[in-house]
Amino acid sequence: MPHSLATYIALPGTTGEAMEHWHEVFGGELEILRYGDMPPMEGMPFTPDPRAVAHSTLVLPRGAGVIAGGDSMDDGTDYPVRGTAYSLLYTTDTPDEAQGLIQKLIDGGGATGMPFEQAPWGDWYGQVFDRFGVMWAFSCERA
């Protein structure tokens, strides 16, 4: 198996909803495995909600990448989702394609973080926070 890198996101009980939303926005192949779909696991240190997402993957079209994730288990640790220390960078072929994806995220309850426009370095760049608090950065080489 060749090496690969996928983004993995653990959301607080909203991973299934987020993955379905991203599937609507970007397309691709979506698989969601919930704890209730799995056989009982002896020695599990917690009893998960059977509706919670154990693991999910969204393979984006045209080999654009993979987003994987699962529901975080509430262990009292506070890891904020919305922030600017990270983002998912999605590069498109044209500015119009990026604008369309950004609009779908906004229409789905997101908000603009930085307008998508031509940047000082000549390429196109912008940011949007989706309704789950995940920051999506969009980039496109100058047309």
PDB file of C-alpha atoms in Angstrom:
ATOM      1  CA  MET A   1       0.000   0.000   0.000  1.00  0.00           C
ATOM      2  CA  PRO A   2       1.444   3.411  -0.930  1.00  0.00           C
ATOM      3  CA  HIS A   3       1.965   6.036   1.725  1.00  0.00           C
ATOM      4  CA  SER A   4      -0.797   8.590   2.099  1.00  0.00           C
ATOM      5  CA  LEU A   5      -1.903  11.382   4.380  1.00  0.00           C
ATOM      6  CA  ALA A   6      -5.507  12.061   5.332  1.00  0.00           C
ATOM      7  CA  THR A   7      -7.014  14.735   7.513  1.00  0.00           C
ATOM      8  CA  TYR A   8      -8.682  13.278  10.625  1.00  0.00           C
ATOM      9  CA  ILE A   9     -11.234  15.340  12.537  1.00  0.00           C
ATOM     10  CA  ALA A  10     -12.922  14.414  15.807  1.00  0.00           C
ATOM     11  CA  LEU A  11     -16.046  16.514  16.312  1.00  0.00           C
ATOM     12  CA  PRO A  12     -18.194  16.612  19.462  1.00  0.00           C
ATOM     13  CA  GLY A  13     -21.046  14.349  18.363  1.00  0.00           C
ATOM     14  CA  THR A  14     -21.533  15.960  14.946  1.00  0.00           C
ATOM     15  CA  THR A  15     -19.110  13.997  12.779  1.00  0.00           C
ATOM     16  CA  GLY A  16     -21.851  12.125  10.876  1.00  0.00           C
ATOM     17  CA  GLU A  17     -23.712  15.348  10.101  1.00  0.00           C
ATOM     18  CA  ALA A  18     -20.483  17.107   9.106  1.00  0.00           C
ATOM     19  CA  MET A  19     -19.344  14.302   6.823  1.00  0.00           C
ATOM     20  CA  GLU A  20     -22.753  14.177   5.118  1.00  0.00           C
ATOM     21  CA  HIS A  21     -22.649  17.966   4.639  1.00  0.00           C
ATOM     22  CA  TRP A  22     -19.127  17.864   3.193  1.00  0.00           C
ATOM     23  CA  HIS A  23     -20.225  15.029   0.905  1.00  0.00           C
ATOM     24  CA  GLU A  24     -23.039  17.272  -0.395  1.00  0.00           C
ATOM     25  CA  VAL A  25     -20.591  20.152  -0.919  1.00  0.00           C
ATOM     26  CA  PHE A  26     -17.610  18.330  -2.432  1.00  0.00           C
ATOM     27  CA  GLY A  27     -19.025  15.001  -3.660  1.00  0.00           C
ATOM     28  CA  GLY A  28     -16.945  11.844  -3.502  1.00  0.00           C
ATOM     29  CA  GLU A  29     -17.396   8.539  -1.706  1.00  0.00           C
ATOM     30  CA  LEU A  30     -18.647   8.588   1.889  1.00  0.00           C
ATOM     31  CA  GLU A  31     -18.535   5.750   4.411  1.00  0.00           C
ATOM     32  CA  ILE A  32     -19.765   6.097   7.995  1.00  0.00           C
ATOM     33  CA  LEU A  33     -19.378   3.369  10.632  1.00  0.00           C
ATOM     34  CA  ARG A  34     -21.319   3.891  13.858  1.00  0.00           C
ATOM     35  CA  TYR A  35     -20.580   2.073  17.103  1.00  0.00           C
ATOM     36  CA  GLY A  36     -24.000   0.383  16.870  1.00  0.00           C
ATOM     37  CA  ASP A  37     -22.944  -1.167  13.533  1.00  0.00           C
ATOM     38  CA  MET A  38     -19.984  -2.926  15.157  1.00  0.00           C
ATOM     39  CA  PRO A  39     -19.880  -6.091  17.251  1.00  0.00           C
ATOM     40  CA  PRO A  40     -19.287  -5.530  20.998  1.00  0.00           C
ATOM     41  CA  MET A  41     -15.639  -4.888  21.792  1.00  0.00           C
ATOM     42  CA  GLU A  42     -14.383  -6.520  24.966  1.00  0.00           C
ATOM     43  CA  GLY A  43     -12.154  -4.327  27.103  1.00  0.00           C
ATOM     44  CA  MET A  44     -13.405  -1.036  25.624  1.00  0.00           C
ATOM     45  CA  PRO A  45     -12.574   1.655  28.235  1.00  0.00           C
ATOM     46  CA  PHE A  46     -15.928   3.395  27.676  1.00  0.00           C
ATOM     47  CA  THR A  47     -19.439   2.564  26.509  1.00  0.00           C
ATOM     48  CA  PRO A  48     -20.061   4.583  23.355  1.00  0.00           C
ATOM     49  CA  ASP A  49     -23.465   5.761  22.212  1.00  0.00           C
ATOM     50  CA  PRO A  50     -24.482   3.326  19.444  1.00  0.00           C
ATOM     51  CA  ARG A  51     -25.359   6.332  17.218  1.00  0.00           C
ATOM     52  CA  ALA A  52     -21.883   7.867  17.641  1.00  0.00           C
ATOM     53  CA  VAL A  53     -19.514   7.719  14.667  1.00  0.00           C
ATOM     54  CA  ALA A  54     -16.657   5.308  15.300  1.00  0.00           C
ATOM     55  CA  HIS A  55     -14.959   6.061  11.975  1.00  0.00           C
ATOM     56  CA  SER A  56     -15.850   7.721   8.699  1.00  0.00           C
ATOM     57  CA  THR A  57     -14.090   8.562   5.477  1.00  0.00           C
ATOM     58  CA  LEU A  58     -14.888  10.893   2.630  1.00  0.00           C
ATOM     59  CA  VAL A  59     -12.741  10.201  -0.430  1.00  0.00           C
ATOM     60  CA  LEU A  60     -12.887  13.386  -2.466  1.00  0.00           C
ATOM     61  CA  PRO A  61     -13.345  13.287  -6.249  1.00  0.00           C
ATOM     62  CA  ARG A  62     -10.397  13.370  -8.675  1.00  0.00           C
ATOM     63  CA  GLY A  63      -7.945  12.162  -6.044  1.00  0.00           C
ATOM     64  CA  ALA A  64      -8.240  15.491  -4.196  1.00  0.00           C
ATOM     65  CA  GLY A  65      -7.740  13.837  -0.809  1.00  0.00           C
ATOM     66  CA  VAL A  66      -9.410  12.060   2.071  1.00  0.00           C
ATOM     67  CA  ILE A  67     -11.166  13.441   5.126  1.00  0.00           C
ATOM     68  CA  ALA A  68     -11.567  10.938   7.952  1.00  0.00           C
ATOM     69  CA  GLY A  69     -13.114  11.381  11.360  1.00  0.00           C
ATOM     70  CA  GLY A  70     -15.096  10.143  14.286  1.00  0.00           C
ATOM     71  CA  ASP A  71     -17.077  11.540  17.173  1.00  0.00           C
ATOM     72  CA  SER A  72     -14.906  12.674  20.058  1.00  0.00           C
ATOM     73  CA  MET A  73     -15.564  10.947  23.330  1.00  0.00           C
ATOM     74  CA  ASP A  74     -16.289  13.418  26.119  1.00  0.00           C
ATOM     75  CA  ASP A  75     -13.383  12.944  28.488  1.00  0.00           C
ATOM     76  CA  GLY A  76     -13.490  16.472  29.906  1.00  0.00           C
ATOM     77  CA  THR A  77     -10.717  17.739  27.622  1.00  0.00           C
ATOM     78  CA  ASP A  78     -11.582  21.007  25.923  1.00  0.00           C
ATOM     79  CA  TYR A  79     -10.319  21.036  22.352  1.00  0.00           C
ATOM     80  CA  PRO A  80     -11.995  23.920  20.526  1.00  0.00           C
ATOM     81  CA  VAL A  81     -13.009  23.203  16.952  1.00  0.00           C
ATOM     82  CA  ARG A  82     -13.172  26.753  15.655  1.00  0.00           C
ATOM     83  CA  GLY A  83      -9.828  28.417  15.502  1.00  0.00           C
ATOM     84  CA  THR A  84      -7.189  29.625  13.088  1.00  0.00           C
ATOM     85  CA  ALA A  85      -4.317  27.343  14.109  1.00  0.00           C
ATOM     86  CA  TYR A  86      -5.358  24.908  11.395  1.00  0.00           C
ATOM     87  CA  SER A  87      -7.486  24.785   8.261  1.00  0.00           C
ATOM     88  CA  LEU A  88      -8.331  22.394   5.471  1.00  0.00           C
ATOM     89  CA  LEU A  89      -6.777  23.805   2.296  1.00  0.00           C
ATOM     90  CA  TYR A  90      -8.687  22.975  -0.872  1.00  0.00           C
ATOM     91  CA  THR A  91      -7.111  23.942  -4.187  1.00  0.00           C
ATOM     92  CA  THR A  92      -9.311  24.278  -7.273  1.00  0.00           C
ATOM     93  CA  ASP A  93      -8.684  24.660 -10.983  1.00  0.00           C
ATOM     94  CA  THR A  94     -10.603  27.931 -11.347  1.00  0.00           C
ATOM     95  CA  PRO A  95     -11.721  30.797  -9.099  1.00  0.00           C
ATOM     96  CA  ASP A  96     -15.346  30.115 -10.097  1.00  0.00           C
ATOM     97  CA  GLU A  97     -15.078  26.532  -8.855  1.00  0.00           C
ATOM     98  CA  ALA A  98     -13.750  27.740  -5.492  1.00  0.00           C
ATOM     99  CA  GLN A  99     -16.490  30.397  -5.262  1.00  0.00           C
ATOM    100  CA  GLY A 100     -19.115  27.707  -5.840  1.00  0.00           C
ATOM    101  CA  LEU A 101     -17.754  25.496  -3.044  1.00  0.00           C
ATOM    102  CA  ILE A 102     -17.439  28.456  -0.685  1.00  0.00           C
ATOM    103  CA  GLN A 103     -21.035  29.442  -1.401  1.00  0.00           C
ATOM    104  CA  LYS A 104     -22.236  25.897  -0.627  1.00  0.00           C
ATOM    105  CA  LEU A 105     -20.465  26.020   2.749  1.00  0.00           C
ATOM    106  CA  ILE A 106     -21.972  29.441   3.494  1.00  0.00           C
ATOM    107  CA  ASP A 107     -25.437  28.336   2.354  1.00  0.00           C
ATOM    108  CA  GLY A 108     -25.062  25.349   4.697  1.00  0.00           C
ATOM    109  CA  GLY A 109     -24.693  27.645   7.698  1.00  0.00           C
ATOM    110  CA  GLY A 110     -21.071  28.763   7.359  1.00  0.00           C
ATOM    111  CA  ALA A 111     -19.537  32.234   7.401  1.00  0.00           C
ATOM    112  CA  THR A 112     -16.784  33.998   5.492  1.00  0.00           C
ATOM    113  CA  GLY A 113     -13.510  34.221   7.383  1.00  0.00           C
ATOM    114  CA  MET A 114     -11.583  36.002   4.629  1.00  0.00           C
ATOM    115  CA  PRO A 115     -13.124  36.973   1.290  1.00  0.00           C
ATOM    116  CA  PHE A 116     -12.002  34.864  -1.662  1.00  0.00           C
ATOM    117  CA  GLU A 117     -10.111  37.267  -3.907  1.00  0.00           C
ATOM    118  CA  GLN A 118      -6.863  37.737  -5.716  1.00  0.00           C
ATOM    119  CA  ALA A 119      -4.095  37.834  -3.118  1.00  0.00           C
ATOM    120  CA  PRO A 120      -0.998  40.087  -3.213  1.00  0.00           C
ATOM    121  CA  TRP A 121       1.091  37.133  -4.456  1.00  0.00           C
ATOM    122  CA  GLY A 122      -1.165  36.834  -7.514  1.00  0.00           C
ATOM    123  CA  ASP A 123      -3.097  33.649  -6.740  1.00  0.00           C
ATOM    124  CA  TRP A 124      -6.653  33.515  -5.391  1.00  0.00           C
ATOM    125  CA  TYR A 125      -7.210  32.792  -1.697  1.00  0.00           C
ATOM    126  CA  GLY A 126      -9.980  32.977   0.892  1.00  0.00           C
ATOM    127  CA  GLN A 127     -11.349  31.299   4.014  1.00  0.00           C
ATOM    128  CA  VAL A 128     -14.742  30.169   5.262  1.00  0.00           C
ATOM    129  CA  PHE A 129     -15.822  28.599   8.568  1.00  0.00           C
ATOM    130  CA  ASP A 130     -18.458  25.923   8.071  1.00  0.00           C
ATOM    131  CA  ARG A 131     -21.345  25.451  10.509  1.00  0.00           C
ATOM    132  CA  PHE A 132     -19.236  22.959  12.484  1.00  0.00           C
ATOM    133  CA  GLY A 133     -16.500  25.530  13.142  1.00  0.00           C
ATOM    134  CA  VAL A 134     -14.009  23.990  10.700  1.00  0.00           C
ATOM    135  CA  MET A 135     -11.977  26.535   8.749  1.00  0.00           C
ATOM    136  CA  TRP A 136     -11.727  25.830   5.028  1.00  0.00           C
ATOM    137  CA  ALA A 137      -9.098  27.737   3.065  1.00  0.00           C
ATOM    138  CA  PHE A 138      -9.508  27.856  -0.705  1.00  0.00           C
ATOM    139  CA  SER A 139      -6.731  28.502  -3.163  1.00  0.00           C
ATOM    140  CA  CYS A 140      -6.459  28.763  -6.925  1.00  0.00           C
ATOM    141  CA  GLU A 141      -3.480  29.714  -9.054  1.00  0.00           C
ATOM    142  CA  ARG A 142      -3.864  32.961 -10.926  1.00  0.00           C
ATOM    143  CA  ALA A 143      -6.043  32.526 -13.976  1.00  0.00           C
TER     144      ALA A 143
END
